[in-house]
Coordinates of C-alpha atoms and ligand atoms in Angstrom, one line a residue:
M1 CA 20.9 -30.0 48.4
K2 CA 18.5 -30.8 51.5
L3 CA 18.6 -29.2 54.7
D4 CA 20.4 -31.0 57.7
E5 CA 18.0 -32.2 60.0
T6 CA 19.3 -32.3 63.1
T7 CA 21.5 -28.2 62.6
S8 CA 18.7 -26.9 59.8
F9 CA 21.9 -26.0 57.9
P10 CA 22.6 -27.4 54.3
I11 CA 24.4 -30.1 52.6
L12 CA 25.0 -30.3 49.1
E13 CA 26.3 -33.4 47.4
A14 CA 28.4 -33.2 45.0
K15 CA 28.7 -35.6 41.7
N16 CA 30.9 -37.6 42.8
K17 CA 28.6 -38.1 45.5
R18 CA 31.0 -36.7 48.5
S19 CA 28.8 -34.5 50.8
I20 CA 29.4 -31.6 51.6
K21 CA 28.0 -29.8 54.9
A22 CA 28.2 -26.1 54.9
K23 CA 27.0 -23.3 57.1
V24 CA 26.0 -21.0 54.3
V25 CA 25.2 -21.8 50.7
I26 CA 26.2 -18.9 48.5
G27 CA 24.6 -19.9 45.1
C28 CA 25.8 -18.0 41.9
D29 CA 25.5 -21.1 39.9
G30 CA 23.9 -18.9 36.6
S31 CA 20.7 -19.7 34.6
N32 CA 20.0 -22.8 35.1
S33 CA 20.8 -22.8 39.2
V34 CA 20.6 -26.0 41.1
V35 CA 20.2 -23.4 44.2
A36 CA 17.4 -21.2 43.1
N37 CA 15.6 -24.6 42.9
F38 CA 16.0 -25.6 45.9
L39 CA 14.7 -22.1 47.0
Q40 CA 11.9 -23.3 45.1
L41 CA 12.0 -20.3 42.6
N42 CA 10.7 -20.3 39.2
P43 CA 12.6 -21.7 35.9
T44 CA 13.5 -19.0 34.1
K45 CA 11.6 -18.0 30.8
A46 CA 13.1 -18.5 27.6
L47 CA 13.8 -15.1 25.6
G48 CA 12.5 -15.4 21.7
P49 CA 16.3 -14.8 20.6
R50 CA 19.2 -17.3 20.6
V51 CA 22.5 -15.3 20.8
V52 CA 26.0 -15.5 19.4
R53 CA 29.2 -14.5 21.3
G54 CA 32.4 -14.8 19.1
F55 CA 35.7 -13.5 19.2
T56 CA 37.7 -11.7 16.0
S57 CA 41.4 -11.0 15.5
Y58 CA 42.7 -8.6 13.3
P59 CA 46.5 -9.0 12.8
S60 CA 47.5 -5.7 11.3
G61 CA 44.4 -3.7 13.3
H62 CA 40.5 -3.1 13.5
G63 CA 40.6 0.7 14.1
F64 CA 37.6 0.5 15.7
P65 CA 37.2 3.2 18.1
P66 CA 37.1 2.2 21.6
E67 CA 33.5 1.7 22.4
F68 CA 30.6 -0.7 22.2
S69 CA 29.1 -0.6 19.0
R70 CA 25.7 -1.5 18.5
I71 CA 23.5 -2.0 14.9
K72 CA 20.1 -3.3 13.9
I73 CA 18.4 -4.4 10.5
G74 CA 15.1 -5.6 10.5
N75 CA 14.9 -7.9 13.9
I76 CA 18.5 -8.6 14.1
V77 CA 21.2 -6.9 16.4
C78 CA 24.7 -7.0 16.2
G79 CA 27.0 -5.2 19.0
R80 CA 30.7 -4.8 19.0
I81 CA 33.4 -4.0 21.6
P82 CA 37.0 -3.6 20.6
V83 CA 39.0 -5.7 23.4
T84 CA 42.8 -4.3 22.0
D85 CA 43.3 -2.8 19.1
K86 CA 43.7 -5.9 17.7
L87 CA 41.4 -8.3 19.1
V88 CA 37.1 -7.7 18.8
V89 CA 34.2 -9.5 20.7
W90 CA 31.0 -9.1 19.2
L91 CA 27.6 -11.0 19.5
T92 CA 24.5 -11.1 17.3
S93 CA 20.8 -12.3 17.7
L94 CA 19.3 -14.9 15.0
H95 CA 16.4 -15.3 12.7
H96 CA 13.8 -16.0 15.0
N97 CA 12.1 -18.9 13.7
S98 CA 15.1 -21.1 11.8
Q99 CA 15.5 -24.6 12.7
D100 CA 18.9 -24.5 15.0
S101 CA 18.2 -26.9 18.0
K102 CA 20.7 -29.3 16.2
I103 CA 23.8 -26.5 15.6
S104 CA 24.4 -25.9 19.3
K105 CA 27.1 -27.8 19.5
D106 CA 28.7 -27.4 15.7
K107 CA 30.6 -24.3 15.5
E108 CA 31.1 -24.0 12.1
A109 CA 27.4 -24.1 11.5
I110 CA 27.1 -21.1 14.7
A111 CA 29.3 -19.1 12.7
R112 CA 27.7 -19.8 9.1
F113 CA 24.1 -19.3 11.0
A114 CA 25.5 -16.0 11.9
L115 CA 26.9 -14.8 8.7
E116 CA 23.8 -15.4 7.1
S117 CA 21.1 -13.6 10.1
I118 CA 23.5 -10.9 9.1
D119 CA 23.4 -11.0 5.7
E120 CA 21.9 -7.6 4.8
F121 CA 24.9 -5.7 7.5
P122 CA 27.5 -3.5 6.2
E123 CA 30.3 -5.2 5.4
D124 CA 32.8 -4.7 7.8
W125 CA 30.5 -6.2 10.1
K126 CA 30.0 -9.8 7.8
E127 CA 33.9 -9.8 7.9
M128 CA 34.3 -9.5 11.3
V129 CA 31.9 -12.5 11.5
K130 CA 32.9 -14.4 9.0
N131 CA 37.3 -14.3 10.3
C132 CA 35.8 -15.1 13.7
D133 CA 37.9 -17.7 15.9
L134 CA 35.7 -21.1 16.0
S135 CA 37.0 -22.5 18.8
F136 CA 35.6 -19.1 20.7
I137 CA 32.0 -18.4 19.5
Y138 CA 29.2 -19.9 21.3
M139 CA 25.4 -20.3 20.8
S140 CA 23.5 -19.2 24.0
N141 CA 19.3 -19.6 24.4
L142 CA 18.4 -16.0 26.1
R143 CA 16.2 -16.4 29.2
Y144 CA 15.5 -14.3 32.4
R145 CA 13.3 -14.1 35.6
P146 CA 10.5 -11.8 35.3
P147 CA 10.9 -8.8 36.8
W148 CA 7.8 -9.9 39.5
E149 CA 9.4 -12.8 40.0
I150 CA 12.5 -10.3 41.7
L151 CA 10.2 -8.0 43.3
F152 CA 8.2 -11.0 45.0
G153 CA 10.3 -14.5 45.1
K154 CA 11.7 -15.7 48.5
F155 CA 16.0 -16.0 47.8
R156 CA 16.6 -17.1 51.3
R157 CA 15.8 -20.9 53.3
N158 CA 17.7 -21.0 56.1
T159 CA 21.3 -20.1 55.3
V160 CA 21.0 -20.6 51.3
T161 CA 20.3 -17.9 49.3
V162 CA 21.5 -17.0 45.6
T163 CA 22.8 -14.2 43.9
G164 CA 23.8 -12.8 40.1
D165 CA 21.9 -14.7 37.1
A166 CA 20.9 -17.2 39.7
M167 CA 18.7 -14.7 40.7
H168 CA 18.0 -12.2 38.1
L169 CA 19.1 -13.3 34.8
M170 CA 18.3 -10.8 32.3
G171 CA 18.7 -10.6 28.9
P172 CA 22.1 -8.2 27.6
Y173 CA 19.6 -5.0 26.2
I174 CA 21.0 -3.1 29.0
G175 CA 24.5 -4.6 29.7
Q176 CA 23.9 -5.3 33.2
G177 CA 24.1 -8.9 34.5
A178 CA 27.3 -9.5 35.7
C179 CA 28.0 -5.4 36.3
S180 CA 24.8 -6.0 39.1
A181 CA 26.3 -10.0 40.0
L182 CA 29.4 -7.6 41.2
E183 CA 27.6 -5.7 43.2
D184 CA 25.5 -8.6 44.6
A185 CA 28.8 -9.8 46.0
V186 CA 29.5 -6.5 47.3
V187 CA 27.1 -6.2 49.1
L188 CA 26.4 -9.8 50.2
G189 CA 29.7 -9.6 51.8
R190 CA 28.6 -6.3 53.4
C191 CA 25.2 -8.0 55.7
L192 CA 27.3 -11.3 56.3
G193 CA 30.5 -9.2 57.7
K194 CA 28.7 -6.7 59.4
K195 CA 26.6 -9.4 61.5
L196 CA 29.4 -12.2 61.7
G197 CA 32.2 -9.5 62.5
Q198 CA 35.7 -9.2 60.6
D199 CA 37.2 -11.3 63.2
R200 CA 34.8 -14.4 64.3
G201 CA 33.4 -15.6 60.3
L202 CA 31.9 -19.1 60.2
D203 CA 32.8 -20.5 63.4
E204 CA 30.6 -22.6 66.0
V205 CA 29.5 -19.6 68.0
C206 CA 28.3 -18.5 64.7
R207 CA 24.5 -18.1 65.6
I208 CA 22.3 -19.7 62.3
R209 CA 20.0 -16.2 62.9
D210 CA 22.9 -14.2 62.7
I211 CA 23.3 -15.5 59.0
E212 CA 20.2 -15.6 58.2
E213 CA 19.0 -11.8 59.2
S214 CA 22.5 -11.4 57.1
I215 CA 21.1 -12.8 54.1
D216 CA 17.3 -10.9 54.9
E217 CA 19.0 -8.3 54.3
Y218 CA 21.1 -8.3 51.7
V219 CA 17.9 -9.3 49.9
R220 CA 16.4 -6.5 51.1
E221 CA 18.9 -4.3 49.8
R222 CA 19.5 -5.6 46.0
R223 CA 15.9 -5.9 45.5
K224 CA 14.8 -2.3 44.8
R225 CA 17.5 -2.5 42.2
L226 CA 17.9 -5.6 41.0
V227 CA 14.2 -4.9 40.3
A228 CA 14.5 -1.9 38.4
L229 CA 17.1 -3.1 36.4
S230 CA 15.0 -6.1 35.3
T231 CA 12.4 -3.9 34.4
Q232 CA 14.5 -1.8 32.5
T233 CA 16.0 -5.0 30.7
Y234 CA 12.2 -6.7 30.0
L235 CA 10.8 -3.3 28.7
T236 CA 14.0 -2.4 26.6
G237 CA 14.1 -6.2 24.9
L238 CA 10.5 -6.3 24.1
F239 CA 10.9 -2.5 22.6
V240 CA 14.2 -4.2 20.3
E241 CA 12.0 -7.2 19.7
S242 CA 8.4 -5.9 18.7
S243 CA 8.1 -5.6 15.2
S244 CA 4.7 -3.1 16.2
G245 CA 5.4 0.4 15.6
F246 CA 2.5 1.4 17.5
M247 CA 3.9 -1.1 20.4
K248 CA 7.6 0.3 20.2
M249 CA 5.6 3.4 20.8
M250 CA 4.1 2.7 23.9
L251 CA 6.9 0.8 24.9
L252 CA 9.3 3.8 24.6
L253 CA 7.0 6.4 26.4
L254 CA 6.8 3.9 29.4
L255 CA 10.4 3.6 29.6
T256 CA 11.0 7.3 29.4
I257 CA 8.3 8.0 32.2
L258 CA 9.9 5.3 34.0
F259 CA 13.8 5.4 33.8
Y260 CA 13.2 8.9 32.1
D261 CA 17.5 9.0 32.5
Q262 CA 18.1 6.2 30.2
I263 CA 21.6 5.6 31.9
R264 CA 21.5 6.5 35.1
H265 CA 21.7 2.8 36.0
T266 CA 25.5 2.7 34.9
S267 CA 25.8 5.4 37.8
F268 CA 24.2 3.1 40.5
D269 CA 26.6 3.3 44.0
C270 CA 26.4 -0.1 45.7
G271 CA 28.6 0.9 48.8
L272 CA 32.2 -0.5 49.5
L273 CA 32.6 -3.9 51.0
Ligands
FAD1 C1 25.2 -12.5 25.0 C2 25.3 -12.0 26.1 C3 25.8 -10.1 26.6 C4 26.0 -10.1 27.7 N1 26.3 -8.6 27.7 C5 27.0 -7.9 29.6 C6 27.4 -7.0 29.5 O1 27.8 -6.6 28.4 N2 27.3 -6.6 30.7 C7 27.3 -7.2 31.6 O2 27.4 -6.8 32.6 N3 26.7 -8.8 31.7 C8 26.4 -9.0 29.8 N4 26.0 -10.5 30.4 C9 25.4 -11.3 31.6 C10 26.3 -11.9 32.0 O3 27.2 -12.6 31.1 C11 25.6 -13.1 33.1 O4 25.4 -11.8 34.3 C12 27.2 -13.0 33.8 O5 28.0 -13.6 33.7 C13 26.1 -13.5 35.4 O6 27.5 -14.2 35.7 P1 26.9 -15.4 37.1 O7 28.7 -16.1 37.4 O8 26.0 -14.9 38.2 O9 26.4 -16.4 36.6 P2 27.4 -17.1 35.1 O10 28.8 -16.3 34.4 O11 26.8 -18.4 34.2 O12 28.6 -18.3 36.3 C14 27.8 -19.7 36.3 C15 28.4 -20.3 36.9 O13 28.8 -21.7 37.6 C16 28.6 -22.6 37.5 N5 27.5 -23.9 37.7 C17 26.5 -24.1 37.1 N6 26.4 -24.8 37.8 C18 26.9 -25.4 38.4 C19 27.0 -26.8 39.3 N7 25.6 -27.5 39.8 N8 28.1 -26.6 40.3 C20 28.9 -26.0 40.1 N9 29.2 -24.7 39.4 C21 28.3 -24.4 38.1 C22 29.3 -22.6 35.6 O14 29.5 -23.6 35.3 C23 29.4 -21.2 35.7 O15 31.1 -21.0 35.7 C24 25.5 -10.7 28.7 C25 24.9 -12.3 28.7 C26 24.4 -12.3 27.3 C27 23.9 -13.9 27.1

């Protein structure tokens, strides 16, 4: 990506080397965002554990309640959510120090490794992982953008900005990554719409300044919410991963002081489009 020297609008380069001249670029390209890189944001940081996600079918029904269940034994956290009465999606963290770099593309090895990690879990959890659909099992390296980078980050360069994980990648500890990406979309759409008008769109008369101001308004509006979410996620992650009782107590205290209602973030209203 680069900026047009005459117009200052962004130019993207596709894989086939074709150039795309754009008025606005909204980078929603996830954790390894090329657009975040263009904005000169720091690369995201690695979190300790790797996570495996998978689906398991239960032809005769699973019988689990329609809610997210999560259990933790030692350092391993495993969660499951019913998708239908015969299908469950689940995730599990893996042992920290395992030499698992070679298995990231080997689906059978990933399943075996996930099963080994939950060796001490109840039978129904082990059965779930054992009987998973190997074509839909994935291992991810958890990464995050620290809350202080979200507080101070420069999320606009000319008419280029970012949304979703590209902007505010978080660990999955409070399950808000995708939800907040959707909020970004609503707020950015509203800010652009307000300045540019419903009928004008990004036509010739649209001034670069209007777009920049819209993006600035979007970043301003989102920053407070995202700093709060990523801080809560960060502290919750430290709490979950910590093995020291004292550290856990301090983190719990901090979480209680800062986020006295631990699920308040789930009722956030980002407004209408
Ligand atoms: C284990 C785990 C559990 C989670 N649980 C939850 C949860 O319960 N609730 C929740 O809200 N969130 C959860 N999340 C987070 C959620 O998955 C992400 O926050 C969400 O997917 C981010 O969406 P996104 O569109 O920003 O990025 P992505 O979903 O990563 O999408 C980015 C897209 O951009 C494409 N792309 C990348 N680079 C380029 C490029 N150069 N050119 C073109 N395309 C490109 C990618 O192929 C991809 O399709 C979880 C994440 C993990 C890892």
